Amino acid sequence: MKISIYGAAGGEVTGSSYYVQTGQARVLVDCGMFQGGRKSEARNRPPTTSRQRLDAVLLTHAHLDHSGRLPLLARRGHKVRAFATPATIDLTALILRDSARIQQSDVERQNRKRARAGDEPVQPLYSSDDAEAAIQWLRPVLYRKPVPVAPGMQAIWTEAGHMLGSASVGLVVEEDGRTKRVVFSGDLGPRGALILKDYEPFQKADLVFLETTYGDHDHRPFRETVAEFVEIVKTAVKSRGKMLVPTFAVGRAQLLTTLLSYMFRKKIAPQFPVFLDSPMAIEATKIYGRHREIFDDDMSRYISERPLREDLRMMKATRSAEESKKINRQEGPCLVMAGAGMCTAGRILHHLKENLWRPDAHVLIVGYQAPGSLGRRLVEGEKLVSIHGEKIAVKAQVHTMGGFSGHAGQTDLLNWFDVIAPSQPRLILTHGEDRQRQAFAALVAQRYHIRPTLPAMGETIEL
């Protein structure tokens, strides 16, 4: 068996994709898009060529950095089955359609500039037709139920606790008279987070691919982060300031909506205007509502007491660009959730452009920010940034709220691996910057006497 790594390796966090080859089968585990700065995004190309055989794609979850290159496979002429949990299927369809729309919009804007400069037009990475073709490949699977996905290969999905429908994927492969077990962690979520169930580790494996996005530290405890969020809200309400939250449409938007509901229900803060300024987040929230069967017990009890919408009477979902523009004329206090989560595009850029220079504004960073992204530069304390070609002074208060991360911290990653470690698997660390991978590798070597591999992009692992 050979597994080639076509993303999320060599210090790169995004673009997750693994090409698994056996004597009988060819399978991709994830097919994600590279995100962040131009250097990362320039790597977006199909992880396989049209000449390479491909039996199936197995998705761990729907986030763009795990699903976003599927339409490139369709563009190259592949026609395969793509297996995923039902919630992942719903969210992947939403995300791929939005991605195709953004590709087209960005290219149209570029081509207007290129036409004025006398340059040839460029093409989008993929089209809406490519996205629709890939969406038609999606096939549902159940948690913990083995599924034949290719000759001599079964796959099992278990809860990963990262986002709605997320999973770790285990492969059971019959090859050369042996049974080989390979586990892909996918993105793991923190234990005890709101809404979702905790991750469910596999018991044994011969080979494990483990994410290390936060392999070098633990997040601030969730309860402490909630307390910090409450104090920021109280301060902003008192000073009548605006709160801007660059929001990942799937996961973080629903978490913050639940927290605001709780604050208003318990009268921790007075009602104030809240804007969900993301058509994609609005649709994602509807999908969450359709999959309550995979909520954790606490969340199920909370929504059974009273619908969240009764607590959020002053929350407005803004779909159109015109509605979004009106928010900038809204006086504080108010809270605005808008994409993109890394401030690389989308409506959040307009809100930041209008408010970063205001000392009474608050920017809440609630998720991972890739190197090169505007969100990362804000976290690192830059005092002057460029948005749409205009220099903007950063005088707003920037708060980094790691406890709201959808990724497991170091301790939770170790706890996940604790269960599988007694089988002494070979361990491959991916999906982390070099500092995070190296710190986690040293800890694993000390704790389990297992020396992990830190692969480069394009490297092939043999089992």
mmCIF file of C-alpha atoms in Angstrom, residues 13 47 49 64 68 79 121 130 154 165 179 192 198 215 242-243 249 272 277 284 313 332 337 375 379 397:
data_model
loop_
_atom_site.group_PDB
_atom_site.id
_atom_site.type_symbol
_atom_site.label_atom_id
_atom_site.label_comp_id
_atom_site.label_asym_id
_atom_site.label_seq_id
_atom_site.Cartn_x
_atom_site.Cartn_y
_atom_site.Cartn_z
ATOM 1 C CA VAL A 13 -2.270 23.402 7.109
ATOM 2 C CA PRO A 47 -4.583 15.940 -6.758
ATOM 3 C CA THR A 49 -4.575 13.553 -13.312
ATOM 4 C CA LEU A 64 -13.363 23.855 1.936
ATOM 5 C CA GLY A 68 -12.860 22.207 -2.189
ATOM 6 C CA LYS A 79 -16.560 10.271 -12.404
ATOM 7 C CA PRO A 121 -8.568 36.982 -19.703
ATOM 8 C CA ASP A 130 -17.982 21.422 -12.251
ATOM 9 C CA GLN A 154 -13.721 -1.005 3.588
ATOM 10 C CA GLY A 165 -21.051 15.651 10.296
ATOM 11 C CA THR A 179 -5.300 -7.058 6.885
ATOM 12 C CA GLY A 192 -16.772 19.533 25.711
ATOM 13 C CA ASP A 198 -17.046 14.584 21.474
ATOM 14 C CA GLY A 215 -0.116 20.493 18.366
ATOM 15 C CA LYS A 242 -19.443 47.647 17.052
ATOM 16 C CA MET A 243 -18.272 44.043 17.322
ATOM 17 C CA ALA A 249 -19.998 30.116 7.957
ATOM 18 C CA PHE A 272 -28.952 44.446 20.889
ATOM 19 C CA ASP A 277 -24.212 38.857 7.293
ATOM 20 C CA ALA A 284 -25.595 26.373 7.029
ATOM 21 C CA ARG A 313 -35.560 38.608 18.280
ATOM 22 C CA GLY A 332 -23.625 50.605 17.853
ATOM 23 C CA MET A 337 -20.799 37.989 11.876
ATOM 24 C CA GLY A 375 -6.792 37.729 9.870
ATOM 25 C CA VAL A 379 -3.666 38.612 15.248
ATOM 26 C CA GLN A 397 -9.349 46.310 19.756
#
